[in-house]
Coordinates of C-alpha atoms in Angstrom, one line a residue:
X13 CA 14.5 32.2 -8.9
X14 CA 16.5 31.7 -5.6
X15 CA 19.9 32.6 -5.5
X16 CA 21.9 32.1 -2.5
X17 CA 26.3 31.7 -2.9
X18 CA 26.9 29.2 -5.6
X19 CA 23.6 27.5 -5.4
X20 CA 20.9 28.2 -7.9
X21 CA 17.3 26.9 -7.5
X22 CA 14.6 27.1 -10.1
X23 CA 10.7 25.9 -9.3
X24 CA 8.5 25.3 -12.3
X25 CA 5.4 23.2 -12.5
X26 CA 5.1 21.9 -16.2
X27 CA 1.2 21.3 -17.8
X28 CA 0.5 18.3 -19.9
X29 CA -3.1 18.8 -21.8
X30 CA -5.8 20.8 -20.0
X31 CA -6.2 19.6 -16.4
X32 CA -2.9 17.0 -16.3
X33 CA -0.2 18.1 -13.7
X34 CA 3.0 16.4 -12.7
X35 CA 4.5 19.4 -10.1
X36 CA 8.6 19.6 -10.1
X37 CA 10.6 21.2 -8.1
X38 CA 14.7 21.0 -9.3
X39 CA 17.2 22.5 -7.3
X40 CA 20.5 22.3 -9.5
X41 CA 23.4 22.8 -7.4
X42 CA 26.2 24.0 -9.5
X43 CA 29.3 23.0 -8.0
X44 CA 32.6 24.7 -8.9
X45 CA 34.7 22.2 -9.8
X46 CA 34.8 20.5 -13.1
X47 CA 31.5 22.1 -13.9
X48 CA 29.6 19.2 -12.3
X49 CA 25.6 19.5 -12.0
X50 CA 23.8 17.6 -9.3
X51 CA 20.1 17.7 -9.6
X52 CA 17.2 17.0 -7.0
X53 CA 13.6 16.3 -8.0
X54 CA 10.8 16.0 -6.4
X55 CA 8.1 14.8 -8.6
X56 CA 4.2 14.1 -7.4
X57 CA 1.4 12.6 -9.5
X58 CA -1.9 14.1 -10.7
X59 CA -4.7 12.3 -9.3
X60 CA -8.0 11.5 -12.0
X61 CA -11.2 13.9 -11.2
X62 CA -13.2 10.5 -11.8
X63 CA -11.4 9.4 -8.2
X64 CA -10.1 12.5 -6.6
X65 CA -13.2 12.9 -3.8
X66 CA -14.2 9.6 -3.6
X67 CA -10.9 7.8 -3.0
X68 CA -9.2 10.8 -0.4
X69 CA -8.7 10.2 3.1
X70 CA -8.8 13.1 5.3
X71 CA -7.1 11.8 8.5
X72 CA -3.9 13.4 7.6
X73 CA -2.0 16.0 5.3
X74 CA 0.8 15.1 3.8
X75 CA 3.5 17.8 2.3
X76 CA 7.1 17.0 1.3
X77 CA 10.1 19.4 0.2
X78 CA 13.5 19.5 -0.3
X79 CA 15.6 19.9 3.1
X80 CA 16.0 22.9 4.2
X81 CA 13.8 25.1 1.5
X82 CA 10.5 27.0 2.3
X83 CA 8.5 25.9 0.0
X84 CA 6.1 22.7 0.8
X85 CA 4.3 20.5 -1.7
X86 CA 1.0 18.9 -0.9
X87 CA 0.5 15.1 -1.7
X88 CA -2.7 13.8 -2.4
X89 CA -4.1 11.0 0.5
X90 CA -5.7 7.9 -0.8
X91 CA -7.7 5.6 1.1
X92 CA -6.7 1.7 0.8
X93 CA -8.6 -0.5 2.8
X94 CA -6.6 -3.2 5.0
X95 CA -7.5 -6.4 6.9
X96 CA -10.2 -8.5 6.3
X97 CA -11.0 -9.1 9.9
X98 CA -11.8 -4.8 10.5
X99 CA -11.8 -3.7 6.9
X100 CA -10.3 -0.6 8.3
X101 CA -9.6 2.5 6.2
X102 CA -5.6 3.0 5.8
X103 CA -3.9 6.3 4.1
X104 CA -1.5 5.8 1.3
X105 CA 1.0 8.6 -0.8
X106 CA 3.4 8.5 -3.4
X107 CA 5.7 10.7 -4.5
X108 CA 8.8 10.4 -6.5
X109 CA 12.6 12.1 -5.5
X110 CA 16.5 12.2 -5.5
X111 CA 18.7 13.9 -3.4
X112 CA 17.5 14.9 0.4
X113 CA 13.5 15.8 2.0
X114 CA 11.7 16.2 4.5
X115 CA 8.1 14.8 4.9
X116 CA 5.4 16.9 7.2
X117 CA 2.3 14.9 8.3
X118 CA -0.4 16.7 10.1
X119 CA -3.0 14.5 12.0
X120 CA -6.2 15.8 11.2
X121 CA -8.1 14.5 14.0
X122 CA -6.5 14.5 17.6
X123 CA -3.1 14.7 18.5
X124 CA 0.0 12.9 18.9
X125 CA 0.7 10.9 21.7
X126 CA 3.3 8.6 20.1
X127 CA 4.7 7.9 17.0
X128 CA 6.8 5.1 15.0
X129 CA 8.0 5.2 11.7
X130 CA 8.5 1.2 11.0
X131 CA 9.9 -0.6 9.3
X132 CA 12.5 0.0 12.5
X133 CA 15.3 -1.4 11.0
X134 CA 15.2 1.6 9.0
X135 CA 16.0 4.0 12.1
X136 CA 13.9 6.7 11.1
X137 CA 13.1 9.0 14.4
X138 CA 10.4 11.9 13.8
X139 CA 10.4 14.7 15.2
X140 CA 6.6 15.3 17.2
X141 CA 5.0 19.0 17.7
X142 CA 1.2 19.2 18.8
X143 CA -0.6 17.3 15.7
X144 CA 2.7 17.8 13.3
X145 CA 5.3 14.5 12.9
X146 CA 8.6 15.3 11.0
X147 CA 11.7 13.6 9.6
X148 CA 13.7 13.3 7.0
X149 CA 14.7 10.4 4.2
X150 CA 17.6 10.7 1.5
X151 CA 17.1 7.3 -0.1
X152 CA 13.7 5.5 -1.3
X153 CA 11.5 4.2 1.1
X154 CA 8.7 2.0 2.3
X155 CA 7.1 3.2 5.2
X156 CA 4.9 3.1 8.0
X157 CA 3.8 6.0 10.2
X158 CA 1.7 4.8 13.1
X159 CA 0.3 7.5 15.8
X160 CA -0.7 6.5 19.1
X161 CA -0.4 2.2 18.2
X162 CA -2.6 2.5 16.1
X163 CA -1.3 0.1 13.0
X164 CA -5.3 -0.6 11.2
X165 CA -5.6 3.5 10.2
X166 CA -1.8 4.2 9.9
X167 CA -0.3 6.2 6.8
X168 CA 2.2 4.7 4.5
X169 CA 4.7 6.8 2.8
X170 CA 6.2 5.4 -0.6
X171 CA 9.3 7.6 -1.8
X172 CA 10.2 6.1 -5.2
X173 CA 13.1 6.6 -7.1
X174 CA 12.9 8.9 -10.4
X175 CA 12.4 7.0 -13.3
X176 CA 15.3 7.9 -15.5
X177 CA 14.1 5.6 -18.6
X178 CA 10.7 6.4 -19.6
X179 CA 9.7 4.6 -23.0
X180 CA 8.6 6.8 -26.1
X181 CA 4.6 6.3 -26.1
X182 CA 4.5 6.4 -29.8
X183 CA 7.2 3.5 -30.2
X184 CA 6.3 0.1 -31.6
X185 CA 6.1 -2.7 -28.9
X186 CA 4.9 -0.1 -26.0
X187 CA 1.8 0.0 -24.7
X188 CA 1.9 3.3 -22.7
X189 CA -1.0 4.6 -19.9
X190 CA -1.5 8.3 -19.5
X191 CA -1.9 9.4 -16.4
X192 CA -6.4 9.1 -16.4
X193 CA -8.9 6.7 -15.8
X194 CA -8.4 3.2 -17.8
X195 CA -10.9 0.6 -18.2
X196 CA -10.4 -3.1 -18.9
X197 CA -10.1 -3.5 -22.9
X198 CA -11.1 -7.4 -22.4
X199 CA -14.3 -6.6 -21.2
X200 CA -15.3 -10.5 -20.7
X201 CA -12.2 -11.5 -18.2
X202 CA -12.0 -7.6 -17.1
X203 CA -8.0 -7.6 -18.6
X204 CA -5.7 -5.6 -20.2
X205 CA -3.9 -8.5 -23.1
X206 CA -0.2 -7.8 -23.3
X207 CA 1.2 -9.9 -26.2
X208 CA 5.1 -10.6 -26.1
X209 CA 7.8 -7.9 -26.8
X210 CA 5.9 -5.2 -25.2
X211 CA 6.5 -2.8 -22.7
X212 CA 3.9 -1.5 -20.5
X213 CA 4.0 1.6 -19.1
X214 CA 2.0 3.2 -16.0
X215 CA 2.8 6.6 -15.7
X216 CA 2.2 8.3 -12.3
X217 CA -1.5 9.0 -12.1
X218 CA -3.0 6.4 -14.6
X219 CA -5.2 4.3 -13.0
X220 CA -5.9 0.8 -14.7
X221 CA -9.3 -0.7 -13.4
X222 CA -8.5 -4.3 -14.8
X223 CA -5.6 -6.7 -14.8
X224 CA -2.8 -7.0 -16.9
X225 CA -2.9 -10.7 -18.5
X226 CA 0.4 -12.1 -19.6
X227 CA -0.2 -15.5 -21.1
X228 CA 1.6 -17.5 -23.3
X229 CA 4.3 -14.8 -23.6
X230 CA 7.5 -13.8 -23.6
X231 CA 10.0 -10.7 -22.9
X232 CA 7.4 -8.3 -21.2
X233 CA 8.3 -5.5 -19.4
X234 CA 5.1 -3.7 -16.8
X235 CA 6.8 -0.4 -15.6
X236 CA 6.0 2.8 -14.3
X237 CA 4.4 4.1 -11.2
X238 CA 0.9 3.8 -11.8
X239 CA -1.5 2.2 -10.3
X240 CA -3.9 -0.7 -10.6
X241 CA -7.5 -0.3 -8.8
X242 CA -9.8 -3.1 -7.7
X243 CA -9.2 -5.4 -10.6
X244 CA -10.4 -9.0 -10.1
X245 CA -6.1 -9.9 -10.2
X246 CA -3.7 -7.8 -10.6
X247 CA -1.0 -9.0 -12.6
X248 CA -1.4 -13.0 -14.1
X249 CA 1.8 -14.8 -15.7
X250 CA 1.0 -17.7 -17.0
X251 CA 2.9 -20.1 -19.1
X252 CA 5.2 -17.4 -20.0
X253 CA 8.9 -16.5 -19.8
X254 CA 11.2 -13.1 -19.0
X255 CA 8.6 -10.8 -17.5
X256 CA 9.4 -7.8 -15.5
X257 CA 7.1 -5.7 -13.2
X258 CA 9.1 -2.6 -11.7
X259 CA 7.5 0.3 -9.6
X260 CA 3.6 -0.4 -10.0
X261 CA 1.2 -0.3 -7.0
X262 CA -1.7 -2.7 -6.6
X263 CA -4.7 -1.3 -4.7
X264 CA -7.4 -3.7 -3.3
X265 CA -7.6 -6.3 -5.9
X266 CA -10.2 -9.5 -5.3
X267 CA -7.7 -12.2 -5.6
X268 CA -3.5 -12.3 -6.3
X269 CA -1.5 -8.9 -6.6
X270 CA 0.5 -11.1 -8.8
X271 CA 0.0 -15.0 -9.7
X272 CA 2.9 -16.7 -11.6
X273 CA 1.6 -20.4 -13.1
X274 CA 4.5 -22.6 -14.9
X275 CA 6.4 -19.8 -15.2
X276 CA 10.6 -19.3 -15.8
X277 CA 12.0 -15.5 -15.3
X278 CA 9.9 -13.3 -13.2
X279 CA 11.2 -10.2 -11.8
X280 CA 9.6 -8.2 -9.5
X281 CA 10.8 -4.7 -8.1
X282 CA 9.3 -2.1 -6.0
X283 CA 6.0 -3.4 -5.8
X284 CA 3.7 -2.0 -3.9
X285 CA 0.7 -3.8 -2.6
X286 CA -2.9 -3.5 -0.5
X287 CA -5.6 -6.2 -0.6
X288 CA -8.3 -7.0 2.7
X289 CA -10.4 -9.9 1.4
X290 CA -10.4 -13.5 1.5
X291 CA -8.3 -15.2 -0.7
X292 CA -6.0 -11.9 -1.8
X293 CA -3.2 -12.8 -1.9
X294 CA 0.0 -11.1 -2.4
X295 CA 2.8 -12.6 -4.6
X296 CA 1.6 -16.5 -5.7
X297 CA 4.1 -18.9 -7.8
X298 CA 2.7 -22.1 -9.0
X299 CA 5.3 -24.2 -10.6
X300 CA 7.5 -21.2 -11.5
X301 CA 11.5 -21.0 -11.2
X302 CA 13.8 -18.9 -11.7
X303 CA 12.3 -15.9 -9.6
X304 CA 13.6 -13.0 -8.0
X305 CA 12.0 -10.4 -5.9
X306 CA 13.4 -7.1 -4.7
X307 CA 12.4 -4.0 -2.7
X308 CA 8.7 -4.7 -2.3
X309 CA 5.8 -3.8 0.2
X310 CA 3.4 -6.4 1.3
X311 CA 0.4 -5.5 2.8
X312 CA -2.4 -8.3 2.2
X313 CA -5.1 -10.4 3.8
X314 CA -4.2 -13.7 3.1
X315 CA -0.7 -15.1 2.0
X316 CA 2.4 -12.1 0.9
X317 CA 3.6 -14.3 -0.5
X318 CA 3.5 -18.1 -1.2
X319 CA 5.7 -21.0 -3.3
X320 CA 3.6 -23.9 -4.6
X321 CA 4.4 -26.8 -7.2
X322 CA 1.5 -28.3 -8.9
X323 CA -1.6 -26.5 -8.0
X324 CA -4.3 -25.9 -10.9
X325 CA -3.8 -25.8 -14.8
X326 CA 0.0 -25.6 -13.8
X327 CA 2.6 -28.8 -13.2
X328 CA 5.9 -28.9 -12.4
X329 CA 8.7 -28.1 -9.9
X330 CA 9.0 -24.2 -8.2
X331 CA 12.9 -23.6 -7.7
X332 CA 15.6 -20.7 -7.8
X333 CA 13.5 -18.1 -6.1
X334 CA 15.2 -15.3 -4.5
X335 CA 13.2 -12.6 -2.1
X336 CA 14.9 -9.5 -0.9
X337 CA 15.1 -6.0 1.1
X338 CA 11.2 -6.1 1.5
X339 CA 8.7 -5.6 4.0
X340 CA 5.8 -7.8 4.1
X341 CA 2.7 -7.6 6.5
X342 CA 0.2 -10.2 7.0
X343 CA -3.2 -9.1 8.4
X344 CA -4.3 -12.3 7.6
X345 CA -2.4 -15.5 7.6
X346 CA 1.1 -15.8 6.3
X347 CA 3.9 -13.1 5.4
X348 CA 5.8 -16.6 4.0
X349 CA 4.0 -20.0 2.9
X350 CA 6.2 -22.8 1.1
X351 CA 5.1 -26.2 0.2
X352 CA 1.2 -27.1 0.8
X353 CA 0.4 -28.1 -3.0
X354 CA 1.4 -30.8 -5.1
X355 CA 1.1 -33.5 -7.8
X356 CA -0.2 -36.6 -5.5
X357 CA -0.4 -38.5 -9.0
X358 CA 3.5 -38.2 -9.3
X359 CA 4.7 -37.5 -6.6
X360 CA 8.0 -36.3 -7.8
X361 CA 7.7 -32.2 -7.6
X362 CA 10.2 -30.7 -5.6
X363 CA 10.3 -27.1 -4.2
X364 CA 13.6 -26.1 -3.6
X365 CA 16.7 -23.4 -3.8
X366 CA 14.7 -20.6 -2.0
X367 CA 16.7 -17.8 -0.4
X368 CA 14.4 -15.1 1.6
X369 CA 17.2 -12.2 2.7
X370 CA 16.5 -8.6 4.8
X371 CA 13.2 -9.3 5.1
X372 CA 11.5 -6.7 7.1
X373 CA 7.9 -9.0 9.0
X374 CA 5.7 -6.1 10.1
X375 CA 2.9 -8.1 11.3
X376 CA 1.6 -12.1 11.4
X377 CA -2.2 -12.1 12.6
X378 CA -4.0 -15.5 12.2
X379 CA -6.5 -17.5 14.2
X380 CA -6.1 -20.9 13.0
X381 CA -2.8 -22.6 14.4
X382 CA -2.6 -25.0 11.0
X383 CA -1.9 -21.7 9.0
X384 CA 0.3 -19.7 11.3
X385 CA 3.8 -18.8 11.1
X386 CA 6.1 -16.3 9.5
X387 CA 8.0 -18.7 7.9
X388 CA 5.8 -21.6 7.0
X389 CA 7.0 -24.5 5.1
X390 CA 3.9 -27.1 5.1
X391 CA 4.5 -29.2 2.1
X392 CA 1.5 -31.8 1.2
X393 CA 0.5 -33.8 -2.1
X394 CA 3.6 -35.8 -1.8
X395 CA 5.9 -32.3 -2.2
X396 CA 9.4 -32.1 -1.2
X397 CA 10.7 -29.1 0.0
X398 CA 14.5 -28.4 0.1
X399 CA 17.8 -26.3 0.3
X400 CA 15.7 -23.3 1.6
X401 CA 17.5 -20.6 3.8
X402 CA 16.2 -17.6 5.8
X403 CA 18.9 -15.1 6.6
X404 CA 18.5 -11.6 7.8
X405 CA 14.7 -11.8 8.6
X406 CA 13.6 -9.3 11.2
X407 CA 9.9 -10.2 12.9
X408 CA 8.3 -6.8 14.8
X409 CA 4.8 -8.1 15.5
X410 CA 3.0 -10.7 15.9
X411 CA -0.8 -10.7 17.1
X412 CA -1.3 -14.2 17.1
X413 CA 0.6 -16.9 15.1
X414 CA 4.2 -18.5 15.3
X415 CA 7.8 -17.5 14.2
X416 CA 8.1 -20.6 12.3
X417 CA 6.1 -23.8 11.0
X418 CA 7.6 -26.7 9.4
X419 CA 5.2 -29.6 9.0
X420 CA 5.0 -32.7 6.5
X421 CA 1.3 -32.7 6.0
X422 CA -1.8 -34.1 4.7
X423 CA -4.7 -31.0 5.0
X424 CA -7.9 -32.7 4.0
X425 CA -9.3 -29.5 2.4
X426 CA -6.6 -28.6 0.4
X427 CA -4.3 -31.9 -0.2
X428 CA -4.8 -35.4 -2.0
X429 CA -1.9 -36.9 -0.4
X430 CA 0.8 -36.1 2.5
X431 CA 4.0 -34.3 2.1
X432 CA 7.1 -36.3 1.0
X433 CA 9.5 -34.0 3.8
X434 CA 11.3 -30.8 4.5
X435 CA 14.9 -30.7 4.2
X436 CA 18.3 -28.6 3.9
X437 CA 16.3 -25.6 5.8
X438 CA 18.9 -22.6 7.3
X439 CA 17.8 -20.1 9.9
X440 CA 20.2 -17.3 10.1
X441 CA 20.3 -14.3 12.2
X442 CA 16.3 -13.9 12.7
X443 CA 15.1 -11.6 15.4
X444 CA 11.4 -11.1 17.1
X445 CA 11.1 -7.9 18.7
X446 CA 7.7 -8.8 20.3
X447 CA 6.9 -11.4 23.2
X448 CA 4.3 -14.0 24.1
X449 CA 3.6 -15.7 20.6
X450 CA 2.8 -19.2 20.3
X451 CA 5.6 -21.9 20.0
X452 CA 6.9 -22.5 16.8
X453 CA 6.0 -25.8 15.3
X454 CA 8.1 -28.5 13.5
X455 CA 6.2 -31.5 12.9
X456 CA 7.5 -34.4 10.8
X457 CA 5.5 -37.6 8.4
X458 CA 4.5 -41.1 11.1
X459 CA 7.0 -43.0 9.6
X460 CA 10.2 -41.2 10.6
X461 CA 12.7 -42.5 12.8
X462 CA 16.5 -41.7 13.9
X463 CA 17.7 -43.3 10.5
X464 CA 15.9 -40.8 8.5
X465 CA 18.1 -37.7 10.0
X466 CA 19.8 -36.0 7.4
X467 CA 22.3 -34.3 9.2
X468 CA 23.5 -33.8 12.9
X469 CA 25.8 -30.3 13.0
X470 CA 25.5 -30.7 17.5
X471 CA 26.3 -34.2 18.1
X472 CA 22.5 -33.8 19.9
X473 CA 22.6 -37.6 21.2
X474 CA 19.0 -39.1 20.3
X475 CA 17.8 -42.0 22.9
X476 CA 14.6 -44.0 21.6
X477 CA 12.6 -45.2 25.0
X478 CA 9.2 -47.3 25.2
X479 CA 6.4 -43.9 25.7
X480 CA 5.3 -44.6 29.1
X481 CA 9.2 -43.8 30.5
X482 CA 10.0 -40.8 29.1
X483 CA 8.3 -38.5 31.4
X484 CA 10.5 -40.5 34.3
X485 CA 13.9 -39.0 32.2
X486 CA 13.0 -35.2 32.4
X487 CA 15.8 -34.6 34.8
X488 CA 18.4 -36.4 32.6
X489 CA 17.9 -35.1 29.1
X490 CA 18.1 -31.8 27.2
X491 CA 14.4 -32.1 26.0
X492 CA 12.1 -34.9 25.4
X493 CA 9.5 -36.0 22.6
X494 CA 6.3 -37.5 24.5
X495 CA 2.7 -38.1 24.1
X496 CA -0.1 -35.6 25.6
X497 CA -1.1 -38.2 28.1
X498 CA 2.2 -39.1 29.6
X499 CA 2.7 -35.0 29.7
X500 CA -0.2 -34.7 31.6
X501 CA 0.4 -37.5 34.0
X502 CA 3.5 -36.3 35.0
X503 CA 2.0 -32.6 35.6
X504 CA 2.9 -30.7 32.8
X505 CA 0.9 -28.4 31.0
X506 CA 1.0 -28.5 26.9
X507 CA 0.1 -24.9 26.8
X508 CA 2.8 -23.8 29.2
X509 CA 5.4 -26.3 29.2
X510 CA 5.7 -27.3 25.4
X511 CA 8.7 -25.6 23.1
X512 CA 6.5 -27.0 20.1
X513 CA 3.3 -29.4 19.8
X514 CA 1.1 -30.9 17.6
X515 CA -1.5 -29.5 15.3
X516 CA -5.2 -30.8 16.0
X517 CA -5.6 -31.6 12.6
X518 CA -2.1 -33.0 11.7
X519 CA -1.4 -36.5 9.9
X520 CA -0.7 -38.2 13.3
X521 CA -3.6 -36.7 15.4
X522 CA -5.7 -38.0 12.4
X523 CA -4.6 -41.6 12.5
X524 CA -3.9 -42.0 16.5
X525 CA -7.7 -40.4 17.6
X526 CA -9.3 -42.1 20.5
X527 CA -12.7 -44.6 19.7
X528 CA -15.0 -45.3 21.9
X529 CA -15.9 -48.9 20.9
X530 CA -19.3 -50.8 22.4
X531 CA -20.6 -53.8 21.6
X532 CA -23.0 -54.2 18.8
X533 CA -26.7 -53.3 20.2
X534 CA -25.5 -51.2 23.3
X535 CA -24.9 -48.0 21.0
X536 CA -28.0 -46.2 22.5
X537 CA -27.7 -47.7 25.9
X538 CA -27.9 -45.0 29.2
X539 CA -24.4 -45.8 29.7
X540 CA -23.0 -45.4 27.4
X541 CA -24.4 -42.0 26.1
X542 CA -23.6 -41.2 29.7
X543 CA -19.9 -41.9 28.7
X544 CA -20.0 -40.1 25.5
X545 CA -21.3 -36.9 27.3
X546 CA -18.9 -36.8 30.2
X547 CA -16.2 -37.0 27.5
X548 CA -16.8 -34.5 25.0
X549 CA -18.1 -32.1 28.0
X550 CA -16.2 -28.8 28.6
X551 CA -14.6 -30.1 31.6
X552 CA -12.4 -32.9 29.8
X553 CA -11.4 -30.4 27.2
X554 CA -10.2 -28.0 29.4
X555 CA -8.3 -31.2 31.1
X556 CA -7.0 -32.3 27.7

């Protein structure tokens, strides 16, 4: 015992069974008035022998304590691999606390030459000496610590809240996970069955290798901070109603973190996420409503998170959904998707009341222009998307994609039938920190005109003019809307000059494509292979 004025500080481990661990240190601060106790906890989880040498990453050391004591407590370093593209080796601890610490991290191989702690919004500055990094956090936190740019083998720090409410294990209606090694109890579909009224819970250091299956339920509650490792999926909802996850972490899984299918009443709180193959990803909805997520982390190869209406065994409209103070990082893809399937055979689903609010976009990284964008909305199989409103959304990276994408479309590989259209969409107070992205895209059906705009908040004046003049009005106008050709005839460049253009394979570069047409018998002719040659040579695609 430490004893120093009118503080008293007591450090304990307690011992659950015969090799289970979960280290506490309290410091009770007895104030003098009104005999009120304050207590500050830091809590750390025991880590299963079956994983403790083949999951650690050595490339740092990471030791937390409470501000301003001696002691230090080590936290154990798990690998997570991240982005498909490198499948690079990235460090990951956890720990649980109240009050005030401070976090040491010791880079094990090399030394510092700079250091960010993103997200930067959060304001965090360390404090750098020789191969040490410092600082301090009094609140939870979702973090990032990236020494010398280097984002693909970075640490992340996640500082969870204590959890206050911790169900008895031997109640009826819980299913409760020791901290351990669990595998699968389906061992056909490689799931864990939840049936309704349950609560599951994960306590720190359990370690479920399968995915927990809600279907056809209702009232469920996944809690805990646990962890769920390589399951094929991690958490399905399906047909189901009222489910809560709050505080797991999903390492690696093959497909979805979480997949919601004709679903009403998910919540979704401090989630943690990794994933770094094809088709992994993060948060899915497929004809769900009345969704709301809060406080997550986002770290997948494919989608964070995406809003569909029909896609599947699942039909029907996806609206009310409300995302919040989270962090979401793309290696792959998009950190936001909206629209892209539908019912074609109906053609009435609607996706709409979306709010996405102090979002924190820590990277956008994809090749293919038809799926960039931090904030896609590309609605197909005769979707509608609607009333959908991005406020507070703060972009730090982007490696290669757009700030936005709207786009009625008709993808051949994924859609049966264009998009119906995009409307009622706010953008307020977004910020890019970076520079030299690609434009933004916003790319409407062929059959719009003047007479299908909704709403006109600038009095923007809209002239309609035969294509072959509107070059001739650049000095006259704001901006213009004109073909590729007439562009390149009056010597602009599409690349440089464009705010926003076409996608190659959009609905209207589909339909208007250039034919070369011969007379029947002169397909094979000299000439006109000649012809064909000189125009699909390198030359004219660099012109075009």
């Amino acid at each position: 015992m430490y004893n120093k004025g009118n503080a008293n500080l007591f450090f304990f481990s307690i011992k659950i069974g015969m090799k289970k661990y979960i280290k506490k240190m309290l410091v009770f601060l007895l104030a003098m008035m009104g005999g009120y106790v304050a207590q500050a906890e830091i809590i750390t989880y025991p880590v299963p022998m079956g994983i403790y040498y083949a999951r650690h990453n050595d490339d740092y050391t990471v030791r937390v304590r409470q501000a301003g004591e001696k002691d230090w407590i080590d936290l154990y370093e798990y690998n997570v691999k991240v982005d498909m593209d490198t499948y690079s080796n990235a460090t990951m601890v956890q720990f649980d606390f109240s009050g005030k610490v401070e976090i040491l991290v010791q880079k094990n191989n090399g030394e510092i030459r700079s250091a960010v702690v993103r997200p930067l919004s959060k304001g965090i500055q360390p404090e750098v000496d020789d191969n040490f990094l410092l600082f301090t956090i009094d609140k939870p936190q979702k973090l990032s610590i990236e020494l010398n740019d280097d984002r693909l083998n970075n640490l992340h720090v996640f500082a969870n809240p204590v959890i206050k409410d911790v169900p008895d294990k031997n109640a009826p209606n819980v299913m409760y996970f020791e901290s351990g090694i669990h595998e699968a109890t389906d061992k056909a579909t490689g799931s864990f069955r939840i049936p309704s009224n349950t609560t599951v819970y994960l306590e720190g250091g359990a370690v479920l290798k399968g995915r927990l299956q809600c279907d056809s339920v209702e009232n469920v509650k996944i809690l805990g901070h646990g962890m769920l490792l390589e399951p094929q999926q991690g958490v399905s909802v399906a047909f189901s109603k009222n489910v809560v996850i709050d505080g797991i972490t999903v390492v690696n899984p093959r497909h979805y973190t979480v997949s919601g299918g004709q679903s009403t009443g998910i919540t979704i709180k401090n989630l943690k996420s990794f994933s770094c193959q094809g088709w992994s990803d993060g948060l899915d909805f497929m004809s769900c409503s009345d969704i709301l997520i809060d406080n997550v982390f986002m770290r997948n190869s494919d989608d964070c998170i995406a809003l569909y209406a029909h896609r599947g065994d699942y039909y029907g409209d996806c609206r009310n959904v409300r995302v919040q103070n989270s962090a979401l990082w793309a290696d792959i893809a998009h950190p936001i998707n909206i629209g892209t399937h539908g019912n074609t055979e109906t053609g009435d689903e609607v996706i709409e009341d979306i709010l996405f609010k102090n979002i924190d976009i820590l990277e956008h990284d994809e090749d293919d222009r038809d799926y960039q964008g931090c904030m896609a909305i590309n609605v197909g199989d005769h979707n509608l998307a609607r009333n959908i409103t991005f406020e507070d959304i703060r972009v730090e990276s982007i490696q290669e994609g757009q700030l936005f994408h709207l786009r009625v479309m008709f993808n051949q590989k994924y859609n049966t039938g264009p998009g119906r259209g995009v409307r009622d969409i706010v953008f307020r107070n977004i910020s890019y920190s970076g520079k030299y992205t690609n434009s933004s895209l916003i790319e409407g059906g062929l059959t719009a005109t003047v007479n299908d705009i909704a709403e006109n908040p600038h009095n923007i004046k809209i002239v309609e003019l035969e294509a072959a003049q509107v070059a001739r009005v650049t000095g006259e106008t704001a901006f213009v809307v004109l073909n590729g050709n007439y562009a390149l005839q009056a010597g602009y460049s599409v690349k440089k000059d464009a705010l926003a253009y076409e996608a190659s394979d959009s609905e209207a570069a589909k339909t208007y494509v250039n034919i070369i047409a011969v007379k029947e018998g002169n397909e094979d002719s000299d000439a006109i292979k000649a012809l064909v040659k000189v125009l699909k040579s390198d030359d004219i695609k660099k012109f075009i």
